Short mmCIF file of C-alpha atoms and ligand atoms in Angstrom, two decimals:
data_model
loop_
_atom_site.label_atom_id
_atom_site.label_comp_id
_atom_site.label_asym_id
_atom_site.label_seq_id
_atom_site.Cartn_x
_atom_site.Cartn_y
_atom_site.Cartn_z
CA UNK A 1110 5.92 -41.84 -52.06
CA UNK A 1111 8.57 -40.47 -49.74
CA UNK A 1112 11.13 -42.39 -47.75
CA UNK A 1113 11.67 -41.08 -44.22
CA UNK A 1114 14.38 -41.89 -41.71
CA UNK A 1115 13.19 -41.41 -38.12
CA UNK A 1116 15.98 -41.56 -35.55
CA UNK A 1117 15.88 -41.22 -31.74
CA UNK A 1118 19.06 -40.54 -29.79
CA UNK A 1119 18.00 -40.02 -26.15
CA UNK A 1120 19.34 -42.67 -23.76
CA UNK A 1121 16.03 -42.32 -21.90
CA UNK A 1122 13.06 -44.45 -22.84
CA UNK A 1123 9.41 -43.44 -22.47
CA UNK A 1124 10.32 -40.47 -20.24
CA UNK A 1125 12.27 -38.85 -23.08
CA UNK A 1126 10.63 -35.66 -24.35
CA UNK A 1127 12.61 -35.66 -27.61
CA UNK A 1128 11.35 -39.19 -28.33
CA UNK A 1129 7.74 -38.22 -27.60
CA UNK A 1130 7.98 -35.16 -29.84
CA UNK A 1131 9.71 -37.04 -32.66
CA UNK A 1132 6.97 -39.66 -32.47
CA UNK A 1133 4.30 -36.96 -32.61
CA UNK A 1134 5.87 -35.56 -35.79
CA UNK A 1135 5.84 -39.02 -37.39
CA UNK A 1136 2.25 -39.79 -36.32
CA UNK A 1137 0.99 -36.43 -37.64
CA UNK A 1138 2.95 -36.95 -40.87
CA UNK A 1139 1.53 -40.42 -41.41
CA UNK A 1140 -2.02 -39.07 -41.05
CA UNK A 1141 -1.33 -36.88 -44.11
CA UNK A 1142 0.97 -39.30 -45.98
CA UNK A 1143 -0.01 -42.87 -45.09
CA UNK A 1144 1.82 -44.24 -48.15
CA UNK A 1145 5.25 -43.01 -47.05
CA UNK A 1146 7.86 -45.47 -45.89
CA UNK A 1147 9.32 -44.87 -42.42
CA UNK A 1148 12.63 -46.42 -41.40
CA UNK A 1149 13.26 -46.24 -37.66
CA UNK A 1150 16.64 -46.22 -35.92
CA UNK A 1151 17.14 -46.05 -32.15
CA UNK A 1152 20.63 -45.13 -30.91
CA UNK A 1153 19.60 -46.22 -27.40
CA UNK A 1154 19.08 -49.85 -28.36
CA UNK A 1155 21.56 -49.85 -31.26
CA UNK A 1156 24.43 -47.66 -30.05
CA UNK A 1157 27.20 -46.65 -32.44
CA UNK A 1158 30.79 -47.15 -31.23
CA UNK A 1159 33.33 -44.31 -31.28
CA UNK A 1160 35.55 -44.23 -34.32
CA UNK A 1161 39.01 -45.81 -33.91
CA UNK A 1162 42.43 -45.44 -35.53
CA UNK A 1163 41.64 -48.47 -37.73
CA UNK A 1164 38.34 -46.88 -38.75
CA UNK A 1165 40.05 -43.62 -39.79
CA UNK A 1166 42.70 -45.52 -41.79
CA UNK A 1167 40.01 -47.57 -43.56
CA UNK A 1168 37.92 -44.49 -44.29
CA UNK A 1169 40.83 -42.71 -45.96
CA UNK A 1170 41.91 -45.72 -48.04
CA UNK A 1171 40.58 -45.69 -51.60
CA UNK A 1172 37.74 -48.17 -52.11
CA UNK A 1173 39.74 -50.30 -54.58
CA UNK A 1174 42.57 -50.66 -52.03
CA UNK A 1175 40.46 -51.51 -49.00
CA UNK A 1176 41.29 -54.89 -47.45
CA UNK A 1177 38.56 -57.27 -46.24
CA UNK A 1178 39.44 -56.16 -42.66
CA UNK A 1179 38.94 -52.50 -43.63
CA UNK A 1180 35.59 -53.29 -45.21
CA UNK A 1181 34.60 -55.09 -42.02
CA UNK A 1182 35.69 -52.06 -39.94
CA UNK A 1183 33.54 -49.78 -42.11
CA UNK A 1184 30.55 -52.12 -42.35
CA UNK A 1185 28.25 -50.34 -39.87
CA UNK A 1186 29.28 -46.94 -41.22
CA UNK A 1187 28.50 -48.09 -44.78
CA UNK A 1188 25.09 -49.36 -43.65
CA UNK A 1189 24.33 -46.05 -41.94
CA UNK A 1190 25.43 -44.03 -44.98
CA UNK A 1191 23.31 -46.23 -47.29
CA UNK A 1192 20.29 -45.79 -45.02
CA UNK A 1193 20.80 -42.02 -44.76
CA UNK A 1194 21.29 -41.56 -48.51
CA UNK A 1195 18.24 -43.72 -49.30
CA UNK A 1196 15.94 -41.41 -47.31
CA UNK A 1197 14.31 -38.33 -48.82
CA UNK A 1198 13.69 -36.79 -45.41
CA UNK A 1199 15.02 -37.27 -41.90
CA UNK A 1200 13.39 -36.66 -38.53
CA UNK A 1201 16.12 -36.64 -35.89
CA UNK A 1202 15.15 -36.30 -32.21
CA UNK A 1203 17.99 -35.16 -30.00
CA UNK A 1204 18.37 -34.07 -26.34
CA UNK A 1205 20.64 -31.14 -25.47
CA UNK A 1206 23.62 -32.34 -23.43
CA UNK A 1207 26.18 -29.85 -22.13
CA UNK A 1208 24.97 -27.20 -24.55
CA UNK A 1209 25.42 -29.48 -27.54
CA UNK A 1210 24.50 -32.97 -28.76
CA UNK A 1211 24.78 -36.28 -26.86
CA UNK A 1212 27.71 -38.52 -27.78
CA UNK A 1213 25.24 -41.04 -29.24
CA UNK A 1214 24.34 -38.65 -32.04
CA UNK A 1215 27.93 -37.37 -32.39
CA UNK A 1216 28.99 -40.97 -33.11
CA UNK A 1217 26.22 -41.15 -35.75
CA UNK A 1218 27.54 -37.98 -37.41
CA UNK A 1219 31.11 -39.34 -37.35
CA UNK A 1220 29.89 -42.50 -39.10
CA UNK A 1221 27.96 -40.77 -41.89
CA UNK A 1222 30.28 -37.86 -42.70
CA UNK A 1223 32.36 -40.04 -45.06
CA UNK A 1224 34.86 -39.05 -47.69
CA UNK A 1225 33.74 -39.99 -51.23
CA UNK A 1226 30.33 -41.04 -49.91
CA UNK A 1227 28.79 -37.94 -48.37
CA UNK A 1228 31.53 -35.39 -49.12
CA UNK A 1229 34.41 -35.16 -51.59
CA UNK A 1230 37.77 -33.41 -51.53
CA UNK A 1231 38.38 -31.46 -54.74
CA UNK A 1232 41.83 -29.86 -54.64
CA UNK A 1233 41.77 -27.55 -51.63
CA UNK A 1234 37.99 -27.64 -51.33
CA UNK A 1235 35.37 -29.83 -49.73
CA UNK A 1236 32.19 -30.59 -51.62
CA UNK A 1237 28.98 -31.94 -50.09
CA UNK A 1238 27.60 -34.90 -52.04
CA UNK A 1239 24.16 -35.17 -50.41
CA UNK A 1240 21.38 -33.78 -52.59
CA UNK A 1241 17.62 -33.32 -52.29
CA UNK A 1242 17.23 -34.13 -48.64
CA UNK A 1243 15.22 -32.40 -45.91
CA UNK A 1244 16.05 -32.73 -42.25
CA UNK A 1245 14.09 -31.65 -39.20
CA UNK A 1246 15.84 -31.73 -35.84
CA UNK A 1247 13.55 -31.93 -32.81
CA UNK A 1248 15.49 -31.08 -29.68
CA UNK A 1249 14.64 -31.29 -25.97
CA UNK A 1250 16.37 -28.87 -23.60
CA UNK A 1251 16.24 -28.45 -19.84
CA UNK A 1252 16.96 -24.71 -20.00
CA UNK A 1253 15.98 -21.89 -22.35
CA UNK A 1254 18.16 -20.28 -25.00
CA UNK A 1255 15.77 -17.85 -26.68
CA UNK A 1256 16.37 -14.09 -26.75
CA UNK A 1257 16.38 -12.59 -23.24
CA UNK A 1258 17.02 -15.92 -21.48
CA UNK A 1259 19.95 -16.07 -19.00
CA UNK A 1260 21.74 -18.51 -21.31
CA UNK A 1261 20.97 -16.76 -24.58
CA UNK A 1262 23.92 -17.40 -26.91
CA UNK A 1263 25.01 -20.63 -25.18
CA UNK A 1264 23.31 -22.91 -27.71
CA UNK A 1265 26.15 -24.86 -29.33
CA UNK A 1266 23.73 -27.60 -30.39
CA UNK A 1267 21.93 -26.01 -33.34
CA UNK A 1268 25.15 -24.65 -34.95
CA UNK A 1269 27.02 -27.95 -34.62
CA UNK A 1270 24.16 -29.85 -36.24
CA UNK A 1271 23.70 -27.25 -38.96
CA UNK A 1272 27.43 -27.18 -39.86
CA UNK A 1273 27.86 -30.98 -39.93
CA UNK A 1274 24.90 -31.52 -42.27
CA UNK A 1275 25.53 -28.43 -44.41
CA UNK A 1276 29.10 -29.70 -44.85
CA UNK A 1277 27.82 -32.86 -46.55
CA UNK A 1278 25.44 -30.86 -48.76
CA UNK A 1279 22.10 -30.73 -46.95
CA UNK A 1280 20.51 -27.30 -47.48
CA UNK A 1281 16.96 -27.80 -46.18
CA UNK A 1282 17.38 -27.98 -42.40
CA UNK A 1283 14.72 -27.08 -39.83
CA UNK A 1284 14.76 -27.01 -36.04
CA UNK A 1285 12.02 -27.40 -33.47
CA UNK A 1286 13.32 -26.80 -29.96
CA UNK A 1287 11.37 -27.79 -26.84
CA UNK A 1288 12.91 -25.59 -24.17
CA UNK A 1289 12.67 -25.08 -20.41
CA UNK A 1290 11.78 -28.73 -19.78
CA UNK A 1291 13.69 -28.92 -16.48
CA UNK A 1292 12.56 -25.52 -15.13
CA UNK A 1293 9.46 -26.74 -13.27
CA UNK A 1294 6.13 -28.15 -14.39
CA UNK A 1295 4.65 -24.85 -15.60
CA UNK A 1296 7.56 -23.98 -17.90
CA UNK A 1297 7.82 -27.61 -19.00
CA UNK A 1298 4.18 -27.61 -20.09
CA UNK A 1299 4.69 -24.30 -21.90
CA UNK A 1300 7.80 -25.60 -23.67
CA UNK A 1301 6.10 -28.83 -24.74
CA UNK A 1302 2.95 -27.05 -25.94
CA UNK A 1303 5.00 -24.60 -28.01
CA UNK A 1304 7.02 -27.44 -29.59
CA UNK A 1305 3.86 -29.46 -30.35
CA UNK A 1306 2.28 -26.47 -32.02
CA UNK A 1307 5.43 -25.96 -34.15
CA UNK A 1308 5.32 -29.64 -35.12
CA UNK A 1309 1.69 -29.36 -36.23
CA UNK A 1310 2.54 -26.29 -38.32
CA UNK A 1311 5.63 -27.79 -39.96
CA UNK A 1312 4.00 -31.14 -40.76
CA UNK A 1313 1.52 -29.31 -43.01
CA UNK A 1314 4.28 -27.39 -44.83
CA UNK A 1315 7.28 -29.73 -44.96
C1 FMN B 2786 23.99 -35.38 -19.15
C2 FMN B 2786 22.98 -34.28 -19.31
C3 FMN B 2786 23.40 -33.03 -19.74
C4 FMN B 2786 22.46 -32.01 -19.93
N1 FMN B 2786 22.91 -30.80 -20.35
C5 FMN B 2786 22.01 -29.82 -20.59
C6 FMN B 2786 22.42 -28.55 -21.10
O1 FMN B 2786 23.59 -28.28 -21.33
N2 FMN B 2786 21.48 -27.63 -21.34
C7 FMN B 2786 20.15 -27.87 -21.13
O2 FMN B 2786 19.34 -26.98 -21.42
N3 FMN B 2786 19.72 -29.05 -20.65
C8 FMN B 2786 20.62 -30.03 -20.38
N4 FMN B 2786 20.19 -31.25 -19.91
C9 FMN B 2786 18.74 -31.48 -19.75
C10 FMN B 2786 18.16 -32.20 -20.98
O3 FMN B 2786 18.42 -31.49 -22.16
C11 FMN B 2786 16.66 -32.38 -20.81
O4 FMN B 2786 16.39 -33.14 -19.64
C12 FMN B 2786 16.01 -33.05 -22.02
O5 FMN B 2786 14.64 -33.22 -21.76
C13 FMN B 2786 16.66 -34.40 -22.32
O6 FMN B 2786 16.08 -34.97 -23.47
P1 FMN B 2786 15.13 -36.25 -23.38
O7 FMN B 2786 13.97 -35.85 -22.51
O8 FMN B 2786 14.74 -36.53 -24.76
O9 FMN B 2786 15.93 -37.37 -22.76
C14 FMN B 2786 21.09 -32.26 -19.67
C15 FMN B 2786 20.69 -33.54 -19.24
C16 FMN B 2786 21.61 -34.53 -19.05
C17 FMN B 2786 21.15 -35.90 -18.61
#
């Protein structure tokens, strides 16, 4: 039995393509693995605040020295880290905003990249503490970024996600990008079909 964390980050509801594709992945997965446990988190209905000066101070205070106020400040972050670490696999659906990730998901990353919980500092080096986890990112993009596209090379989304999760130790990271979704109905259909076909392929081999 596998434990899966399914997270949506688009501020849009039913019209969100990333949500629809993330849901498709989960539905297809459940057909093959009905016994698996899915935990769902929605950053639209449960937004994560930006980190604050108090949050940073609490984060960098050793556990044994944390005051009750510091523990309170870190409570949501601790819950998110516990939830993330408890999952064997993660399905994260994310829109592209301004060539990168929306602030909703950036706040999530800021809350789970935690010293002595998901990474450690050993002398001059950082060490990822997260082991044995697979992540698939399903992204929705208005434009195209594949080879030969006018904005080829402008994709700052995939690298930022890859670096943040590699930093904390995740090595098995996959991407499914639905592209061209705001370039007219024909290209939208093409982009969605291609992403759905990639989802069907990956679900059988993940
Ligand atoms: C604030 C904002 C910024 C966006 N920036 C980009 C961008 O930089 N590149 C791009 O390809 N599409 C961009 N888009 C289009 C979205 O990526 C596209 O509409 C996608 O489908 C949104 O995901 P969703 O359908 O899951 O909400 C932007 C949309 C919004 C609302």
